[in-house]
GROMACS .gro file of C-alpha atoms in nm:
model
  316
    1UNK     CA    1  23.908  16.044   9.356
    2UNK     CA    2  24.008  16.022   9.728
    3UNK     CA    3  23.902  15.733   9.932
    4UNK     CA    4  23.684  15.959  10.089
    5UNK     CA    5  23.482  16.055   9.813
    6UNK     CA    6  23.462  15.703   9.665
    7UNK     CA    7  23.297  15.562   9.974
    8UNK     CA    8  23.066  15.861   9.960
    9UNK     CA    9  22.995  15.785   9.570
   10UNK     CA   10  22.925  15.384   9.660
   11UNK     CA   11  22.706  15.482   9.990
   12UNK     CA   12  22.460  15.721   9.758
   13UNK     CA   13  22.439  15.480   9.485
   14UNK     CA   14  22.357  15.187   9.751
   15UNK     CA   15  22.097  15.392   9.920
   16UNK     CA   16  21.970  15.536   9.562
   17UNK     CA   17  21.916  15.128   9.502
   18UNK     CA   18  22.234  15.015   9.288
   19UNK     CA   19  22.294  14.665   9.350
   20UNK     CA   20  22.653  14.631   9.279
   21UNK     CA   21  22.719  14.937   9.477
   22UNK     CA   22  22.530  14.794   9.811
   23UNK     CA   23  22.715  14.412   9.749
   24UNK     CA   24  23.059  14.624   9.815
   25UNK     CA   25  22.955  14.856  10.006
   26UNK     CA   26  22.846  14.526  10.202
   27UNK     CA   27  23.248  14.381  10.174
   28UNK     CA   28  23.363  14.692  10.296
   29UNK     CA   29  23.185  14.649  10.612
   30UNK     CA   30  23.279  14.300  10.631
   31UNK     CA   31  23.608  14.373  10.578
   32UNK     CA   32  23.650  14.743  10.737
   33UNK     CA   33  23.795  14.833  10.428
   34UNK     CA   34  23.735  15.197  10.424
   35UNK     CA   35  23.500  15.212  10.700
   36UNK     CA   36  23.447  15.053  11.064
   37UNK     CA   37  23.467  14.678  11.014
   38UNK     CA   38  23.053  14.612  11.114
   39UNK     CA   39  22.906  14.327  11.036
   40UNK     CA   40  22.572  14.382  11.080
   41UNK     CA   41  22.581  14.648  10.846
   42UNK     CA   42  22.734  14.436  10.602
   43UNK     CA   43  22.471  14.184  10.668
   44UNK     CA   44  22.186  14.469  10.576
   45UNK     CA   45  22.377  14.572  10.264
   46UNK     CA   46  22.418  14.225  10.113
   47UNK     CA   47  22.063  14.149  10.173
   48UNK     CA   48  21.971  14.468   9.997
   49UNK     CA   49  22.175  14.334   9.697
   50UNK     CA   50  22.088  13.985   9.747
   51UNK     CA   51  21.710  14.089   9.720
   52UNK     CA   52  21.788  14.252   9.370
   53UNK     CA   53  21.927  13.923   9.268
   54UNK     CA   54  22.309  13.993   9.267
   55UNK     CA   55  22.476  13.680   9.304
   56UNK     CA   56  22.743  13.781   9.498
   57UNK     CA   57  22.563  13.939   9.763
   58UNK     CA   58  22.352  13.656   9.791
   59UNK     CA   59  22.692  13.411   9.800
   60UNK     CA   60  22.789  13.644  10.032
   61UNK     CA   61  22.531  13.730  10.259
   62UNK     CA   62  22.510  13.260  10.305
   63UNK     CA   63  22.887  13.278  10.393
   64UNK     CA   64  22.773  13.516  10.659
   65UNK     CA   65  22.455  13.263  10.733
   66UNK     CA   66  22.721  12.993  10.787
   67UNK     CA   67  22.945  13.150  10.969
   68UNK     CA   68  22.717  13.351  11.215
   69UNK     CA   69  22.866  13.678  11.090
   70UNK     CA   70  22.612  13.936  11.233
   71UNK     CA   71  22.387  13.760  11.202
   72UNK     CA   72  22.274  13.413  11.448
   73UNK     CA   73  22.380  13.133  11.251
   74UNK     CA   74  22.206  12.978  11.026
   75UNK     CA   75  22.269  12.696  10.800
   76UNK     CA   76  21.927  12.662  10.634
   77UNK     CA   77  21.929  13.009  10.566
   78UNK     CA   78  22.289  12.938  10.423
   79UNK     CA   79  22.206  12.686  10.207
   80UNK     CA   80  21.875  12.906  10.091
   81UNK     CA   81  22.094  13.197   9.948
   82UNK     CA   82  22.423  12.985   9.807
   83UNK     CA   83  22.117  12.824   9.613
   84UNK     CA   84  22.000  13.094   9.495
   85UNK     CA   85  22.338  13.252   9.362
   86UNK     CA   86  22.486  12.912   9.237
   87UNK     CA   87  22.163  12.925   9.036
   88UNK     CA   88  22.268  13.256   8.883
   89UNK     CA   89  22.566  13.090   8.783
   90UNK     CA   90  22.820  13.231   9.090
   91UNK     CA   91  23.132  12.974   9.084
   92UNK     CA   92  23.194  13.058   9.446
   93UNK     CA   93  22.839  12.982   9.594
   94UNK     CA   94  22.885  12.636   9.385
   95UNK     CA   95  23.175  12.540   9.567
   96UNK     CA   96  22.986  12.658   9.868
   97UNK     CA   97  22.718  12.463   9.818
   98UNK     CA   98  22.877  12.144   9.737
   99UNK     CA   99  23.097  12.165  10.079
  100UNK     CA  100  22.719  12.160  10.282
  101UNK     CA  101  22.616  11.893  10.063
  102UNK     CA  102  22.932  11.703  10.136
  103UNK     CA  103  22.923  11.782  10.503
  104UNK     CA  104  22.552  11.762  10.551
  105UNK     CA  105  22.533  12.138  10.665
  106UNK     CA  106  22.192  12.273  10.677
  107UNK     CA  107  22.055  11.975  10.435
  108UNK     CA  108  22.126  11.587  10.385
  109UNK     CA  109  22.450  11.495  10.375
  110UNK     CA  110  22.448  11.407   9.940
  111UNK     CA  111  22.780  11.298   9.803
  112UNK     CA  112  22.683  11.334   9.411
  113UNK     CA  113  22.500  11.640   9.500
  114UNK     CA  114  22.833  11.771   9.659
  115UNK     CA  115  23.042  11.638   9.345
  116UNK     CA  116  22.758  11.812   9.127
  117UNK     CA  117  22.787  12.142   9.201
  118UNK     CA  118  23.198  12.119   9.279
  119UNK     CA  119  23.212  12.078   8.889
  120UNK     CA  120  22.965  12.343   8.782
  121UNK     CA  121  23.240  12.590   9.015
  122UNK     CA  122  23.516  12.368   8.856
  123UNK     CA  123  23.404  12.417   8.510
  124UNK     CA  124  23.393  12.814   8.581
  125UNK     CA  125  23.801  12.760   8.691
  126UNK     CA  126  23.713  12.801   9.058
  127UNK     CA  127  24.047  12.705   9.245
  128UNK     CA  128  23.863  12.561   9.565
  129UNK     CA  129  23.613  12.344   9.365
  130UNK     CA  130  23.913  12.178   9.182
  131UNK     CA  131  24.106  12.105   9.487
  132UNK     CA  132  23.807  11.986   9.662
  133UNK     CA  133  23.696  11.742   9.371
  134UNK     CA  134  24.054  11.636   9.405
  135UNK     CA  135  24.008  11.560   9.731
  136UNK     CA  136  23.663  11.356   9.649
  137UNK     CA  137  23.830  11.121   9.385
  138UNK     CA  138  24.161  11.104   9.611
  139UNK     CA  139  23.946  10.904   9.869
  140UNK     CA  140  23.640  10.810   9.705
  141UNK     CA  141  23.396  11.015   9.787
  142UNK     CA  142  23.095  11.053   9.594
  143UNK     CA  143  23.261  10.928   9.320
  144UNK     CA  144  23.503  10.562   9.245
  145UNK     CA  145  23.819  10.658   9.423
  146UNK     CA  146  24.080  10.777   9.125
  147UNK     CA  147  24.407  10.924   9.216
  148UNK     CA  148  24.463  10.991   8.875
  149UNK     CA  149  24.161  11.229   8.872
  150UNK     CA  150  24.269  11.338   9.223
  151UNK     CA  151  24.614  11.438   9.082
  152UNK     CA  152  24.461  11.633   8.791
  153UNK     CA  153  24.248  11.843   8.960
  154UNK     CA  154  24.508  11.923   9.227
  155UNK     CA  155  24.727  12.062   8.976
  156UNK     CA  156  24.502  12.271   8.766
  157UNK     CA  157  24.378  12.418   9.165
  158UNK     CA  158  24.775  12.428   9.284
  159UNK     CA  159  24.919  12.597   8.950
  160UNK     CA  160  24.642  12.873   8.990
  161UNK     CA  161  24.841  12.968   9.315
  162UNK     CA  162  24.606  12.744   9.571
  163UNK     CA  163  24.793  12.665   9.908
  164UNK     CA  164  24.599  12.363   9.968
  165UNK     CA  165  24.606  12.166   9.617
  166UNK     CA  166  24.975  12.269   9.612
  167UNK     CA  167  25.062  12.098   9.959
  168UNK     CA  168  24.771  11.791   9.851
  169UNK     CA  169  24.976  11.761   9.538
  170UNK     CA  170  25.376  11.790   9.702
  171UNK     CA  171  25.214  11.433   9.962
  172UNK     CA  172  25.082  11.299   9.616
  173UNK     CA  173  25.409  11.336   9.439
  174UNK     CA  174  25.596  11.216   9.795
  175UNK     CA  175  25.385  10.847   9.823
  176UNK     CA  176  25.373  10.819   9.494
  177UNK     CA  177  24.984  10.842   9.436
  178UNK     CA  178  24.828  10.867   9.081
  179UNK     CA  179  25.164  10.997   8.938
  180UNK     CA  180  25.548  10.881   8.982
  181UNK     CA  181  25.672  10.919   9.327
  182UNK     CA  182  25.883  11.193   9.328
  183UNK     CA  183  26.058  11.348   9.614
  184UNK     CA  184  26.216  11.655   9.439
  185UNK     CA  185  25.880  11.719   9.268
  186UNK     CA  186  25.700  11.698   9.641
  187UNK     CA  187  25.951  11.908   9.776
  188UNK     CA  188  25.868  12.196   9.545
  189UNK     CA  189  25.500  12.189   9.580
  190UNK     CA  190  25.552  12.177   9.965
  191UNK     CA  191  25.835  12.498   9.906
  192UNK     CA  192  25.492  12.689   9.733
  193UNK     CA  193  25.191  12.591   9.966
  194UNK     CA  194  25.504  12.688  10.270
  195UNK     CA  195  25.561  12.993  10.111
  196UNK     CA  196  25.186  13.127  10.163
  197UNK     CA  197  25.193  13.012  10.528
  198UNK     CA  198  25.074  12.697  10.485
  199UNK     CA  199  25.129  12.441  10.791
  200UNK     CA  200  25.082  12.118  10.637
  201UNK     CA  201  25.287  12.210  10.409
  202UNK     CA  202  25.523  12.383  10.656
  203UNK     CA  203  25.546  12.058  10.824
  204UNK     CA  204  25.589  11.833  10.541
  205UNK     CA  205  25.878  12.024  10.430
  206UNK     CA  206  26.035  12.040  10.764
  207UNK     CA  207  25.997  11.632  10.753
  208UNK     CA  208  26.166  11.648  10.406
  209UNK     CA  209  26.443  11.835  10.515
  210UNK     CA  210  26.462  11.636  10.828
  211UNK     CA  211  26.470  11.303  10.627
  212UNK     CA  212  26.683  11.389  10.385
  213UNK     CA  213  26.411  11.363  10.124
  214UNK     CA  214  26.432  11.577   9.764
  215UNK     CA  215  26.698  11.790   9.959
  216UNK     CA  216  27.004  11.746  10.157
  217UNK     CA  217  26.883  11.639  10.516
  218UNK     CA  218  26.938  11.993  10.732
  219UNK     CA  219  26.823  12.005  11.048
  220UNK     CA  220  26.846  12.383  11.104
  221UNK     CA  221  26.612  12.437  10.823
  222UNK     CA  222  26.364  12.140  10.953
  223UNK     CA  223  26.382  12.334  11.266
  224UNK     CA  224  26.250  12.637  11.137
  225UNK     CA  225  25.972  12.495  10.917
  226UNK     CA  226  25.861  12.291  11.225
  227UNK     CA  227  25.896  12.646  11.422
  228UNK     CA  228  25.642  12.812  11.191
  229UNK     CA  229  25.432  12.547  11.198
  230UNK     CA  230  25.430  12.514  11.535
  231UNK     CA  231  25.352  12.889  11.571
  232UNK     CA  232  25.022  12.766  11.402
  233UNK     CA  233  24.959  12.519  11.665
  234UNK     CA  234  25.035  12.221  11.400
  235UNK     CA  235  24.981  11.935  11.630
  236UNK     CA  236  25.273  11.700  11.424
  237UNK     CA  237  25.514  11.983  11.410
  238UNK     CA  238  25.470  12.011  11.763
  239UNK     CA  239  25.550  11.604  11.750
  240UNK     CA  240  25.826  11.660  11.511
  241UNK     CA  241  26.020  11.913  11.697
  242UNK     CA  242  26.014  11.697  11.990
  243UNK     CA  243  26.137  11.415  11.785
  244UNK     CA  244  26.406  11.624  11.588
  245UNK     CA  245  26.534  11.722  11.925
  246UNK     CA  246  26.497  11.389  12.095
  247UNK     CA  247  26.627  11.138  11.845
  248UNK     CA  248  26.750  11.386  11.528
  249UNK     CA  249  27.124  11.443  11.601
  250UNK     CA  250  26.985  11.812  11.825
  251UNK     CA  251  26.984  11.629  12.150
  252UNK     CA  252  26.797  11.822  12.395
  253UNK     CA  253  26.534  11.645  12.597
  254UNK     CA  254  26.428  11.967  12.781
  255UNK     CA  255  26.353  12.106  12.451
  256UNK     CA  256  26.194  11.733  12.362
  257UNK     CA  257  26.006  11.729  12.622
  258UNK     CA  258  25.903  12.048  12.547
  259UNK     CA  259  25.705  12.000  12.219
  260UNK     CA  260  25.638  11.673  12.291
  261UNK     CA  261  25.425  11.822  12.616
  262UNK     CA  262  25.235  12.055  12.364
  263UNK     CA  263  25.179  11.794  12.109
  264UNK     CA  264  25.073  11.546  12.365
  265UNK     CA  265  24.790  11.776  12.525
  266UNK     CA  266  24.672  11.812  12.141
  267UNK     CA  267  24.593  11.431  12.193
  268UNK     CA  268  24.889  11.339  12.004
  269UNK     CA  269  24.906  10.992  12.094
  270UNK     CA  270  25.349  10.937  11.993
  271UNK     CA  271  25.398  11.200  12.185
  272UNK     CA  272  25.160  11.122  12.484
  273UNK     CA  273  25.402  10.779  12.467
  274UNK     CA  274  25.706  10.985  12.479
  275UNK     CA  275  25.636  11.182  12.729
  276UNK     CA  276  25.516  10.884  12.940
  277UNK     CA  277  25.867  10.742  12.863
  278UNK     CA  278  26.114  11.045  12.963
  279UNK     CA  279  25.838  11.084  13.278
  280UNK     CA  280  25.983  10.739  13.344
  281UNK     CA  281  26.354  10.728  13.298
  282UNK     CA  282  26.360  11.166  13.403
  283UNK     CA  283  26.473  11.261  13.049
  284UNK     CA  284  26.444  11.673  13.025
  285UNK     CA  285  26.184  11.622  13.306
  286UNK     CA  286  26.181  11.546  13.624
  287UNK     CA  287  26.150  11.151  13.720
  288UNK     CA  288  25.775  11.134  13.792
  289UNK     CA  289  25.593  10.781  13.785
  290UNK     CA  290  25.252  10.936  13.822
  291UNK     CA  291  25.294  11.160  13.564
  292UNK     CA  292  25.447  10.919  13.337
  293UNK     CA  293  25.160  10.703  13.437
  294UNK     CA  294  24.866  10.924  13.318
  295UNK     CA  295  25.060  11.010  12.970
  296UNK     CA  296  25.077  10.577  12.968
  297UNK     CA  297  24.715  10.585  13.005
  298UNK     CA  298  24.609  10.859  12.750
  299UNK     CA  299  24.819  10.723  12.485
  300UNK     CA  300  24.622  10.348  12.561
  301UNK     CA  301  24.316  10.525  12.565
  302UNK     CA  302  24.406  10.643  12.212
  303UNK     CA  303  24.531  10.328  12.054
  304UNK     CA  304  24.860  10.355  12.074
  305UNK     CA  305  25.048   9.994  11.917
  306UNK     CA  306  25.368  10.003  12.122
  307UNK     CA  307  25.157  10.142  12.435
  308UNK     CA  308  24.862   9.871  12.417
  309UNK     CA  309  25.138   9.583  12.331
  310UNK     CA  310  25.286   9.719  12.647
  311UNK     CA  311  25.020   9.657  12.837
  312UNK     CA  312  24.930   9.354  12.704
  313UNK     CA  313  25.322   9.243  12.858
  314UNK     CA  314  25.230   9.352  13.165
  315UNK     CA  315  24.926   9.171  13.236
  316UNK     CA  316  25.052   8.842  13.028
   0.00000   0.00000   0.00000
């Protein structure tokens, strides 16, 4: 069957009433898989589905809720149809559910409510529920903080392929939380969250191979895992990259100052210091006082130790 004919087959059977037929027809449109990407008309098909009780229309058509996808957005009406498919037993509106719970969207912010229905998705061997109940024990909330737990449940999440329990567990393994601190361990869960275009975990390998951490310190390759990072807008690879070239045996303080002026206007409070300091002594800049002034000021403003103590010198 050509592509063609299939998305005349699932269009007849949607309008002749079949449920699983108008919850894809539905993704198509969301997706323009097939057809012009509409979302509107995805909207109308998942509610079609949704209304027949399908639980993943009804997952599908709150992600839409929550996201404003053709639809104004809603949270209420979020929460109203992830209920109604976690109900029927959908892992994905479970885990979709407990993140409004835990970040009081469209009801009370509920911390066991949140843990609750992470483990109902969790017990169905939904990869985002696992890494996010990792993240709950890891610091405590909802639950007695337990990086022990936090390190189980980012493997079982991070050996079923998912970025963000791989790069959780690689910082685990690297500050020695709930296991063995392990830098050769950390640098291979970094090298698999990296690997699906992860940042953090970009980054964190970049600082690895930058420190000299699991792997022989290289700067080239820090370099280029900062890069890709950086191409992400990663605020500390931005930082990094200006350090690497500032202090990391690359000197170039017009490249420094380059990333450290991009991580600085992400509020970036080392590198709103930095750049205050080659402002000052006209390293890869131009000697400006005023300049160096106001990047003095934001990094104050923001707490910076060295900054503040600074000040406090001056006025002593």
């Amino acid at each position: 069957m050509d592509d063609d004919a299939e998305i005349k087959l699932y269009k007849t059977l949607a309008k002749a009433g079949d449920a699983s037929a108008q919850s894809y027809l539905g993704w198509m449109y969301q997706n323009g898989i097939g057809v012009k990407q509409n979302d509107v008309e995805a909207v109308k098909w998942y509610y079609e589905a949704a209304r027949q009780n399908h639980a993943g229309a009804q997952n599908c058509l709150g992600w839409m809720y929550q996201n404003g996808r053709g639809v104004e957005q809603d949270d209420v009406e979020a929460i109203k149809w992830y209920q109604e498919a976690a109900q029927h037993g959908n892992a994905s509106a479970q885990n979709n559910l407990g993140w409004m719970y835990q970040n009081g969207k469209g009801v009370a912010r509920d911390y066991l409510k949140a843990m609750a229905w992470y483990r109902k998705a969790a017990n169905q061997d939904h990869a985002d529920a696992k890494n996010n109940l990792g993240w709950m024990y890891q610091n405590g909330i909802g639950v007695e903080q337990n990086d022990f737990e936090a390190v189980s449940w980012y493997y079982q999440a991070a050996e079923q392929g998912h970025a963000d329990a791989q790069n959780n567990l690689g910082w685990m393994y690297q500050n020695g939380l709930g296991v063995s601190e392990n830098d050769v361990e950390a640098v291979i869960w970094y090298q698999k969250a990296a690997e699906q275009d992860h940042a953090d975990a970009q980054n964190n390998l970049g600082w690895m191979y930058h420190n000299g951490r699991g792997v022989t310190k290289d700067y080239n390759k820090a370099i280029k895992l900062y890069l890709k990072a950086a191409e992400q807008e990663h605020p500390y690879a931005l930082l990094n990259l200006g350090w690497i070239y500032g202090q990391g045996g690359l000197l170039d303080f017009v490249e420094s100052a380059k990333w450290f002026s991009r991580a600085a206007e992400q509020g970036i409070a080392s590198a709103q210091f930095n750049l205050y300091l080659m402002y000052l002594e006209g390293k890869g800049v131009e000697q400006d006082e005023a300049e160096a002034a106001k990047w003095y000021h934001k990094a104050i403003e923001q707490g910076h130790i060295i900054a503040h103590a600074q000040l406090k010198r001056n006025e002593s």
